[in-house]
Short mmCIF file of C-alpha atoms in Angstrom, two decimals:
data_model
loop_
_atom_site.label_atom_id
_atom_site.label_comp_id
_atom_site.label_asym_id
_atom_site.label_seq_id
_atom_site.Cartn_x
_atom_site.Cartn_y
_atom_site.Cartn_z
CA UNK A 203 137.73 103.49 92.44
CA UNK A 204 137.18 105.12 88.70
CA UNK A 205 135.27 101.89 87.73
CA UNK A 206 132.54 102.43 90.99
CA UNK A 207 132.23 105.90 89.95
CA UNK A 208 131.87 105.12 86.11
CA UNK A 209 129.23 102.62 87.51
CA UNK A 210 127.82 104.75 89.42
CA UNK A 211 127.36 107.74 86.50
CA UNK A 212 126.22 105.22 84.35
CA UNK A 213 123.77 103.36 86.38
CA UNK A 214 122.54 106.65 88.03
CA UNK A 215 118.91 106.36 86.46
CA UNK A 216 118.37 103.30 87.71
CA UNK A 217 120.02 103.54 91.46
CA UNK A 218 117.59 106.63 91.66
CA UNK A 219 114.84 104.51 90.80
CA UNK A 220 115.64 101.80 93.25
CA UNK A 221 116.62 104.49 96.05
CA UNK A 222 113.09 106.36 95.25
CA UNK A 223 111.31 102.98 95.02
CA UNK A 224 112.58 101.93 98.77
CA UNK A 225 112.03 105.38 100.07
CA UNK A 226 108.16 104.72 99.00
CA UNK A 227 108.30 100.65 100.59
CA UNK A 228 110.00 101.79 103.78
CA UNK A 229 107.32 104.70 104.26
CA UNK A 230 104.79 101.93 102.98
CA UNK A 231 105.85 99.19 105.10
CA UNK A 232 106.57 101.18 108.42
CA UNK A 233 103.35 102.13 108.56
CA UNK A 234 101.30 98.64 108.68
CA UNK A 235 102.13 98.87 111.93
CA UNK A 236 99.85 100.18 114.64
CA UNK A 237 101.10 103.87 114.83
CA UNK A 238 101.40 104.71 111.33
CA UNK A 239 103.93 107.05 109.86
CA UNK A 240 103.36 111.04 110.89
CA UNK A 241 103.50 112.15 107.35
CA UNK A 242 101.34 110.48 105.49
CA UNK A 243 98.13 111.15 106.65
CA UNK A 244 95.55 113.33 105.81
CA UNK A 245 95.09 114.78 108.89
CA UNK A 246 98.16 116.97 108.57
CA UNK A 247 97.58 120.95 108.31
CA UNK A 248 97.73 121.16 104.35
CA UNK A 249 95.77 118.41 103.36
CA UNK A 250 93.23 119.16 106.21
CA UNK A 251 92.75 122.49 105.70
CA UNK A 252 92.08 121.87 101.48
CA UNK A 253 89.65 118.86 102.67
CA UNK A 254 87.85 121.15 104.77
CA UNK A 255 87.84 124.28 102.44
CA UNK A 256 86.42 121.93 99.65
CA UNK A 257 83.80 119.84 102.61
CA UNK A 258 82.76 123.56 103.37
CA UNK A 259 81.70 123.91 99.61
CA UNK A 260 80.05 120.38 99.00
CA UNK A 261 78.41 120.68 102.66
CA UNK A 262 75.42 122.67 101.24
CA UNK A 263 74.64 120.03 99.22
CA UNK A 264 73.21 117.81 101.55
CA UNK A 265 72.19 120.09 104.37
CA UNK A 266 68.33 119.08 104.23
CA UNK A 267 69.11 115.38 104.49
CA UNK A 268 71.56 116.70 107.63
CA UNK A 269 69.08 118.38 109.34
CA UNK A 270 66.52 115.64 108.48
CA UNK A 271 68.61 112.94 109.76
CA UNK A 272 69.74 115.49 113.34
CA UNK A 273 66.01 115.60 113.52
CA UNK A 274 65.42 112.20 113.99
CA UNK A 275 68.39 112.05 116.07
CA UNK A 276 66.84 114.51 118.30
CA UNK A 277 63.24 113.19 118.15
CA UNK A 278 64.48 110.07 119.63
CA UNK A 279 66.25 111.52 122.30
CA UNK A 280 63.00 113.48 123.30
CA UNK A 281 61.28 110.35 123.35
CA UNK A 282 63.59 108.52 125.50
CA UNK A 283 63.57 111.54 127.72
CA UNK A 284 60.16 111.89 127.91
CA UNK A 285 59.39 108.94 128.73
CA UNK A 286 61.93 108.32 131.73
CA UNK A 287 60.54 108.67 135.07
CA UNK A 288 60.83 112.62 135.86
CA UNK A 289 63.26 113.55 138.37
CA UNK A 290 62.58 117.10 140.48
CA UNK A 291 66.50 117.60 140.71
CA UNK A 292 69.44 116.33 138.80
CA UNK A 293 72.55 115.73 140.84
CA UNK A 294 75.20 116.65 138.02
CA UNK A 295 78.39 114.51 140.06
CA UNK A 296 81.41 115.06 137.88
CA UNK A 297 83.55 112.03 139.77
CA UNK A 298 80.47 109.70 138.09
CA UNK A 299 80.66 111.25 134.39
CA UNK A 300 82.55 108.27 132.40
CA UNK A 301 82.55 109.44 128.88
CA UNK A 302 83.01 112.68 127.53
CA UNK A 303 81.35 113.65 124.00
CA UNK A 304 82.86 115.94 121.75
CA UNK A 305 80.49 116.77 118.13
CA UNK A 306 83.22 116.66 114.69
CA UNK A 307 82.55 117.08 111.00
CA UNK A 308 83.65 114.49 108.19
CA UNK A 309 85.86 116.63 105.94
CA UNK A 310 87.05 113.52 104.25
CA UNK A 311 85.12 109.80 103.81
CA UNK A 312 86.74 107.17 101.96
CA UNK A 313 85.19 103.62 101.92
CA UNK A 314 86.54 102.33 98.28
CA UNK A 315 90.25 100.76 99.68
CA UNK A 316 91.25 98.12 101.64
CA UNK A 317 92.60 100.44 104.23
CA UNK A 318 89.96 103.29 105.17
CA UNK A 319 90.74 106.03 107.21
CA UNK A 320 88.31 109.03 107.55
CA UNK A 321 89.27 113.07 108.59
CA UNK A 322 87.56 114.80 110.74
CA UNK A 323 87.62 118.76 111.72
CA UNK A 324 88.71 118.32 115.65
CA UNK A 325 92.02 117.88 116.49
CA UNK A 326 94.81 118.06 119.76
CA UNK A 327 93.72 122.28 120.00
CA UNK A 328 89.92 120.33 120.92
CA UNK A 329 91.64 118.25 122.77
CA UNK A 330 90.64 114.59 120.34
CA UNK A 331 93.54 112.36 121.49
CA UNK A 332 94.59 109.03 119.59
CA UNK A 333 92.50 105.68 120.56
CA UNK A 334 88.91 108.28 121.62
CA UNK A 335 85.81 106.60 120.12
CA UNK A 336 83.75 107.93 116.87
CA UNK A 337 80.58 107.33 116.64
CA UNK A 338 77.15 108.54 114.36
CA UNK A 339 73.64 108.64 115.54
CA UNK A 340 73.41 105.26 114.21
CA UNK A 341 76.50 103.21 115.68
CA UNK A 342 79.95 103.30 115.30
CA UNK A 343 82.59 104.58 112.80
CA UNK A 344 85.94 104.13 113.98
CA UNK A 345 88.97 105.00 116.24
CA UNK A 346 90.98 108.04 116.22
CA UNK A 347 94.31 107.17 115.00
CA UNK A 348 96.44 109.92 114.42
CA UNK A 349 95.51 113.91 115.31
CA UNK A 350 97.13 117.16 114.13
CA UNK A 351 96.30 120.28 115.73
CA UNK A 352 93.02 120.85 113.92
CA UNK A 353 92.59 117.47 112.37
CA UNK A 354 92.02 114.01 113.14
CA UNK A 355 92.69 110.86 111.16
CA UNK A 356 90.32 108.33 112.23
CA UNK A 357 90.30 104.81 111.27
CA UNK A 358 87.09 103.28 109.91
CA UNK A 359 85.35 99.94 111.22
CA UNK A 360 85.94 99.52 107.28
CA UNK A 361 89.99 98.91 107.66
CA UNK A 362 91.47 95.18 107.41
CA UNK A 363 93.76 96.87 110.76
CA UNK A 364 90.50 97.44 112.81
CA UNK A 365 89.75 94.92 115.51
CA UNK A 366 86.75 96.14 117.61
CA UNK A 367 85.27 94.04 120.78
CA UNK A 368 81.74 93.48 119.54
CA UNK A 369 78.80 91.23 121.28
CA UNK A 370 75.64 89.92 120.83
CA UNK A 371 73.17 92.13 121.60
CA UNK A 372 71.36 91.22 125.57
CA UNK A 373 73.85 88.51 125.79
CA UNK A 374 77.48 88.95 127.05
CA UNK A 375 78.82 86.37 124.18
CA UNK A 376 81.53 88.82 122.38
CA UNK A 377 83.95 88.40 119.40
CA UNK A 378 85.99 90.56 117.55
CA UNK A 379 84.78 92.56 114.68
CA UNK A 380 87.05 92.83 111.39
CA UNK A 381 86.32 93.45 107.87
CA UNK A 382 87.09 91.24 104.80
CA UNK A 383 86.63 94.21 102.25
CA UNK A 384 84.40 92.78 99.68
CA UNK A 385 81.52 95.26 100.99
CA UNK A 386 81.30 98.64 102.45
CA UNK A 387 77.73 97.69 104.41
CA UNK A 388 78.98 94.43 105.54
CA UNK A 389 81.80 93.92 108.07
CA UNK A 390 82.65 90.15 109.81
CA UNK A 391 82.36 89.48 113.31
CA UNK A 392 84.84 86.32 114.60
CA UNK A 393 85.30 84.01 117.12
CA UNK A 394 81.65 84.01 118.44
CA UNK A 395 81.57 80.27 120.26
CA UNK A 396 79.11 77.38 117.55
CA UNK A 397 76.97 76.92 120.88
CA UNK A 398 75.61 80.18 120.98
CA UNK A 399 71.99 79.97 119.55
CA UNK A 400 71.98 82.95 116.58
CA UNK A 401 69.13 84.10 114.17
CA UNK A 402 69.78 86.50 111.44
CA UNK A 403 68.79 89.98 111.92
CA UNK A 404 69.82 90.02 116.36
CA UNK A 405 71.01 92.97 116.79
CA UNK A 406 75.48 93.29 117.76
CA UNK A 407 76.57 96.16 119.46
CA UNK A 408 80.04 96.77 121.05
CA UNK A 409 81.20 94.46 124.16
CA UNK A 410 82.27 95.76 127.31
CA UNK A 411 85.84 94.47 126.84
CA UNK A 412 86.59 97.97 125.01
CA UNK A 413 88.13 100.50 126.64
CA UNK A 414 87.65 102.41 123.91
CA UNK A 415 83.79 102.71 123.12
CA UNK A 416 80.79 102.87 126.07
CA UNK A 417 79.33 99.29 126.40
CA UNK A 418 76.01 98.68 123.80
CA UNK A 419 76.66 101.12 121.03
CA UNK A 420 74.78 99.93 117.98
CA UNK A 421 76.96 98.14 115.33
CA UNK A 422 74.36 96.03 112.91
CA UNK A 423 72.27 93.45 111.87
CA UNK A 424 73.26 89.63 111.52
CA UNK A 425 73.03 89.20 107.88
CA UNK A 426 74.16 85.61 107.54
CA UNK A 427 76.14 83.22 109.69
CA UNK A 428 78.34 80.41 109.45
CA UNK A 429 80.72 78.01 110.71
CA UNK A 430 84.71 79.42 110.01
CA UNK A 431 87.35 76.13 109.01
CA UNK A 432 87.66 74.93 112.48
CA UNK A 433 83.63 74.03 113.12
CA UNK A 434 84.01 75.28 116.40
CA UNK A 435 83.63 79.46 115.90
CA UNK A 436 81.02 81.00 113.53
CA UNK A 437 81.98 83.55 110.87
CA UNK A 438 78.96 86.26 110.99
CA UNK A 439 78.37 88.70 108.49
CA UNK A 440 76.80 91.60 109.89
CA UNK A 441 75.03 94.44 108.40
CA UNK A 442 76.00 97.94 109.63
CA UNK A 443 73.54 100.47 110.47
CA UNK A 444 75.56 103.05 109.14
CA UNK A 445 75.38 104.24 105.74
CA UNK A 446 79.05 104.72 105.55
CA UNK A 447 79.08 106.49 101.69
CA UNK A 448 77.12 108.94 103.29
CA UNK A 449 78.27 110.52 107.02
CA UNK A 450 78.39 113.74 107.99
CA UNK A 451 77.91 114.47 111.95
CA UNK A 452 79.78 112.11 114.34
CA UNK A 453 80.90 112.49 117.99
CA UNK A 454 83.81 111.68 119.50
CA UNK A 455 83.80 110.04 122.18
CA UNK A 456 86.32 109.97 125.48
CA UNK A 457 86.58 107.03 128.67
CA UNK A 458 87.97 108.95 131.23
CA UNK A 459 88.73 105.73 132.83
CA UNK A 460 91.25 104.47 130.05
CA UNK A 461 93.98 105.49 131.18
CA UNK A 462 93.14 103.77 134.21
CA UNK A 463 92.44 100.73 132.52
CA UNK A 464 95.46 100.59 130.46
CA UNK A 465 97.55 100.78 133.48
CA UNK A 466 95.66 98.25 135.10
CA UNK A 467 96.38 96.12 132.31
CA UNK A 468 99.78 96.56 131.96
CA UNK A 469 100.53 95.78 135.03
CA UNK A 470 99.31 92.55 134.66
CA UNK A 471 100.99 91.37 131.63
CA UNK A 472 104.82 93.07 133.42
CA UNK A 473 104.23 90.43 136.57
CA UNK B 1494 110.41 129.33 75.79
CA UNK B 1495 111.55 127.11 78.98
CA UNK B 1496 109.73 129.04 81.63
CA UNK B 1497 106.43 129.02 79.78
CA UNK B 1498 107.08 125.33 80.06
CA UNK B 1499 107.95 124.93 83.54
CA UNK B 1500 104.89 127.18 84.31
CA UNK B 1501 102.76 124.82 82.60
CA UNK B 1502 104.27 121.98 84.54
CA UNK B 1503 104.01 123.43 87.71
CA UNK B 1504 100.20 124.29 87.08
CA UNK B 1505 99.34 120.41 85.57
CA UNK B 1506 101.05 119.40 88.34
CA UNK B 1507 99.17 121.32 90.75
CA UNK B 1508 95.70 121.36 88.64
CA UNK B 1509 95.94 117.17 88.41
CA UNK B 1510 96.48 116.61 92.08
CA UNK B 1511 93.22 118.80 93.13
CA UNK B 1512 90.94 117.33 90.38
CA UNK B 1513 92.41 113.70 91.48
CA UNK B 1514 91.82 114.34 95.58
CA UNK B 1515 89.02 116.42 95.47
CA UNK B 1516 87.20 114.78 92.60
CA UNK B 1517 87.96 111.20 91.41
CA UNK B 1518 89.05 110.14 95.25
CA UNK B 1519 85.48 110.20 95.73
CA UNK B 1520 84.22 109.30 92.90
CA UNK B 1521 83.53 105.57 94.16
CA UNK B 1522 82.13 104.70 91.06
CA UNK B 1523 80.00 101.22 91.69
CA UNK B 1524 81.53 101.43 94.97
CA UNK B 1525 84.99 100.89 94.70
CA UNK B 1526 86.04 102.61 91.07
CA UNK B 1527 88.18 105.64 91.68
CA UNK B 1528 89.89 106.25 88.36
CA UNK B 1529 93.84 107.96 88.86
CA UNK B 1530 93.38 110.83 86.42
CA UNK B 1531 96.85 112.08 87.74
CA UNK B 1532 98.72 110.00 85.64
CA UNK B 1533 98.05 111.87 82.59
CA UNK B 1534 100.99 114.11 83.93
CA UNK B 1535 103.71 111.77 83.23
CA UNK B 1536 101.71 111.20 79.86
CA UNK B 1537 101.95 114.49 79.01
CA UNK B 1538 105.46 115.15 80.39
CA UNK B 1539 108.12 116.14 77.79
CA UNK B 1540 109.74 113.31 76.05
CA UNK B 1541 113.27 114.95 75.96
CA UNK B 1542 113.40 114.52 79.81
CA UNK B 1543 116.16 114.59 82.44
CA UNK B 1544 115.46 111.33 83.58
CA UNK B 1545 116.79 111.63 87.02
CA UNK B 1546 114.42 114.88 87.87
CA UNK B 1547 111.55 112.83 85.99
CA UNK B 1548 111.88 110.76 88.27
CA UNK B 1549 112.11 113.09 90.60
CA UNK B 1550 108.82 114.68 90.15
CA UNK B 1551 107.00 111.20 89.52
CA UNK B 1552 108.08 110.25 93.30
CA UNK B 1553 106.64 113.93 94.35
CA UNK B 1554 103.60 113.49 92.09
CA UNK B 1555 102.96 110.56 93.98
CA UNK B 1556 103.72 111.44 97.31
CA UNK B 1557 101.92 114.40 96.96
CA UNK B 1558 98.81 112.30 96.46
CA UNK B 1559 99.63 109.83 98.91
CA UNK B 1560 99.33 113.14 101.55
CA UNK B 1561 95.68 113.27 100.75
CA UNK B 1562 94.84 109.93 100.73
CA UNK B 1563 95.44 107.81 103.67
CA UNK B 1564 97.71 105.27 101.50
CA UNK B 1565 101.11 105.45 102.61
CA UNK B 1566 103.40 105.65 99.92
CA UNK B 1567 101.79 103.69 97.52
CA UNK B 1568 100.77 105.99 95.07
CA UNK B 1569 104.95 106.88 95.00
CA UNK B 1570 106.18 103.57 94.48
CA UNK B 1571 103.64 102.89 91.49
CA UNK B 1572 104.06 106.26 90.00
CA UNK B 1573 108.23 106.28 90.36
CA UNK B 1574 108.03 103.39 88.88
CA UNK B 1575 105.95 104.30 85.45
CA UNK B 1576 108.27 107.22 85.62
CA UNK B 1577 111.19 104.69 85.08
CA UNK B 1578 109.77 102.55 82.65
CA UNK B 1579 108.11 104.94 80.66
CA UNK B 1580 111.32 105.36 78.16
CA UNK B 1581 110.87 101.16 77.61
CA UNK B 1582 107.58 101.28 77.32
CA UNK B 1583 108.12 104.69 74.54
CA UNK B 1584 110.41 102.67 72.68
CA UNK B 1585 108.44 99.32 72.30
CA UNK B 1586 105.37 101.59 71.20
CA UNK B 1587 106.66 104.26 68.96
CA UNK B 1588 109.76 101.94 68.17
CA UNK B 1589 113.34 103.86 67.30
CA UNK B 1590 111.57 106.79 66.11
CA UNK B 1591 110.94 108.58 69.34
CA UNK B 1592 114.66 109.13 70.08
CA UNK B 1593 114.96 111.36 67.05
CA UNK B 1594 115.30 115.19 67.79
CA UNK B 1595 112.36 116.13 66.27
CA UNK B 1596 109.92 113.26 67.75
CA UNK B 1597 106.41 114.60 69.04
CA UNK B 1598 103.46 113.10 70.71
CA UNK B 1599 101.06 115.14 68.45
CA UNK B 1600 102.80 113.41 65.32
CA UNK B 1601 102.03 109.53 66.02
CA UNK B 1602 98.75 107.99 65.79
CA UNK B 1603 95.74 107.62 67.29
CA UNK B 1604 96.05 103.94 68.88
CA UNK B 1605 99.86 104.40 69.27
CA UNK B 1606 98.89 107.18 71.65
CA UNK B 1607 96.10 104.93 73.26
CA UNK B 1608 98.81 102.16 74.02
CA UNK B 1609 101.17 104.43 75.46
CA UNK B 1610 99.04 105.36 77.78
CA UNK B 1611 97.38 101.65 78.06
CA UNK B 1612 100.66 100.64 79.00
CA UNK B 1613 101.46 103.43 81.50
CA UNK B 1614 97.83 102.61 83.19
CA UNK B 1615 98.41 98.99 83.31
CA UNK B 1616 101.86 98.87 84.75
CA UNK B 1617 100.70 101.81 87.29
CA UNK B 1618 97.66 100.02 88.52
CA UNK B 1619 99.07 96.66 88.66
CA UNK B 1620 101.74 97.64 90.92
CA UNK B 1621 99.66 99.59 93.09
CA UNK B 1622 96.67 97.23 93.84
CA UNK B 1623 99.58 93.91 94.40
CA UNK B 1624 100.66 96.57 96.94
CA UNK B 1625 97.40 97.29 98.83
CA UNK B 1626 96.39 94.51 99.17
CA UNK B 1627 99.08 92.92 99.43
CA UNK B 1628 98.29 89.03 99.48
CA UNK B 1629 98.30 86.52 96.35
CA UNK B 1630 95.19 84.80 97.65
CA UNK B 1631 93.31 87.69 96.48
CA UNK B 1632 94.66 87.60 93.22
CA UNK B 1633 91.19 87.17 91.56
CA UNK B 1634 90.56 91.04 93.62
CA UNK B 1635 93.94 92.68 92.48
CA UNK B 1636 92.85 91.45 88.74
CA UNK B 1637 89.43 92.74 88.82
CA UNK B 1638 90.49 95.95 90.71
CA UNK B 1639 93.41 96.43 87.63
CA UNK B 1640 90.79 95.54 85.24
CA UNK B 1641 87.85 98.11 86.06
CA UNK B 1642 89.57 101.09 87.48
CA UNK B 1643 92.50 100.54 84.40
CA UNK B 1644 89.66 101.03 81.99
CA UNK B 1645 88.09 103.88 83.85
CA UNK B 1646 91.02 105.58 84.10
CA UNK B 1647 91.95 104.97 80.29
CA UNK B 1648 88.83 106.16 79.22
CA UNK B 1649 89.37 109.07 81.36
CA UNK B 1650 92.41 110.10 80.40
CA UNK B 1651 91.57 110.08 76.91
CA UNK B 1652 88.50 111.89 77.48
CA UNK B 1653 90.71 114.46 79.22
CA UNK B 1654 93.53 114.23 76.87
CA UNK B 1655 91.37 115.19 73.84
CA UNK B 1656 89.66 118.16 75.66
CA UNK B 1657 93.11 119.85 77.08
CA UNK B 1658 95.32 118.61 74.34
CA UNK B 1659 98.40 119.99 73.31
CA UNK B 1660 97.77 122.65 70.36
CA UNK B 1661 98.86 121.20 67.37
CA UNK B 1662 100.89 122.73 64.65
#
């Protein structure tokens, strides 16, 4: 008994090392799976609320490109309006609305790891629930992931965790989109079928098979394409339309009809 | 005497973590260079130490970063670690001479002070990129990640250490 505690005294530097150390791997490895750990995000109150005290500062910095960039957002919205045929009355029918659309702030970007995950200033008091949409003016961002009650976690399209239904644009071919992490403007879209005819620069958006995000939002550009190991699937880099360094204004996005769906689908894979 | 220097602690401490999450998190220098200034604390961090509550504060110091940026605990394990080697890595550099009472950092040299912290930088950023990502296949990434951001954060540290550094008598 005296010679485990005289090991234990003597050792005690390094047994609090190796306890720290597999606090830090547990906390680490715990959270590669899908619902990551509740602590360690940035989303929680303290973290948010110095994100979003120092985004308030660094937000005047940029407000003319903002404005510039909500301006063409809106210009193009008054142009599809416009030009739709004009209706005398608008029956507003809330049992036919699909997706709700919430505006949020980026308090925090990141883009530089392996592992991206961006914080945004809506959380569970405006009602932003895990797996709702984000998307920018120019296509989409991410998924919400974890939310706090003023802050949301969302992760990127720019995380080696993020598997997004994605299509060809006008055709109903759809693969999955993932990112390799070699460049923040190019993420890789898989499993598209070597018969599909392809030309760099069609346009992908995301595939109906997404409960997630409304059918046809803007993704990117092919940039290059070619056969993956097997010969039988491409491997298509594809340019995002996003500038993701620089984001600002996004909107969340909510399918009423998920819950729906999920059911649907779990009740398939219990039979 | 000892509160002045548990005051200054607690403000490095404090001070290191904004100017790393507010400022070099974003940094994104050539688009994936974010240099970990915050390691200058265990630098800096009296040598006559309790280990066990250096330790300690090297698994906070690292946690506390890991809160602000989305990366688990990884920041923890790499610092904690430094924190335990940094005694080997004191003795290889400065050799016997640091254990004696009246050892300072201000008294050694120029490059003996650039490979202690070399060596701190190293071992931190090796451990923490094989982490991330996590794979050997991208051991060519993990290398070139150690290699850039190491030297960025060297030169940064040194940069900082000469502008705040400790008076000297």
């Amino acid at each position: 008994m005296q010679q485990i505690a005289n090991f234990i005294i003597r050792y005690k530097t390094s047994l609090l090392y190796m306890l720290l150390l597999f606090i830090a791997l547990a906390f680490t490895v715990q959270s590669h799976s899908y619902h990551r750990s509740k602590f360690f995000n940035s989303a929680n109150w303290f973290s948010g609320t110095v994100y979003s005290a120092s985004s308030s500062i660094s937000s005047y910095f940029d407000l003319d490109d903002e404005n510039r960039a909500l301006v063409e957002e809106n210009t193009q919205l008054k142009r599809l309006l416009l030009n739709s045929p004009v209706l005398d009355s608008v029956e507003l029918d809330t049992t036919e609305i699909n997706y709700t659309i919430l505006p949020a702030q980026i308090i925090k970007n990141s883009y530089a790891n392996p592992d991206n995950y961006i914080t945004i200033n809506r959380g569970k008091r405006d009602s932003v629930k895990q797996d709702m949409g984000v998307i920018t003016a120019k296509g989409i961002l991410g998924i919400v992931e974890i939310t706090s009650n003023r802050f949301a976690a969302v992760q990127s399209i720019l995380n080696t965790k993020s598997t997004i239904n994605a299509k060809i644009k006008n055709t109903n071919y759809f693969g999955s989109l993932t990112w390799d992490t070699k460049r923040y403007d190019v993420v890789q879209l898989e499993d598209i079928p070597r018969l599909v005819p392809l030309l760099v620069g069609d346009t992908i958006v995301t595939g109906a098979m997404s409960s997630i995000f409304p059918e046809n939002i803007p993704i990117g550009t092919i940039k290059k394409f070619d056969l993956n190991a097997s010969k039988s699937f491409y491997r298509i880099d594809v340019e995002l339309f996003n500038d993701m360094t620089n984001l600002k204004n996004v909107y969340v996005i909510e399918n009423i009809n998920r819950p729906e769906v999920l059911q649907l689908e779990s009740e398939i894979n219990n039979q | 005497m000892t509160n002045s220097y548990y005051f200054i602690n607690v403000i490095r401490f404090t001070l290191l973590v904004l100017v790393q999450v507010l400022v070099f998190n974003r940094l994104n220098f050539f688009g994936f260079i974010n240099p970990m200034v915050y390691i200058l604390f265990l630098y800096w961090y009296p040598i006559k130490e309790n280990r066990p509550v250096f330790l300690g504060i090297g698994f906070l110091l690292g946690l506390a970063i890991d809160f602000f940026s989305d990366t688990m605990a990884l920041h923890a394990a790499s610092t904690v670690t430094i924190a335990y080697l940094r005694p080997t890595i004191m003795r290889f550099v400065f050799g016997v001479n640091y254990e004696f009472q009246s050892f300072k950092l201000s008294n050694t040299t120029r490059a003996q002070q650039i490979t202690f912290l070399a060596l701190l930088v190293v071992a931190h950023h090796i451990i923490f990129f094989s982490l991330e990502i996590f794979s050997l296949s991208n051991l060519l990434l993990i290398l070139k990640k150690v290699l850039f951001t190491g030297s960025a954060t060297l030169v940064l540290c040194l940069l900082f250490g000469s502008l705040f550094s400790v008076s000297r008598e």
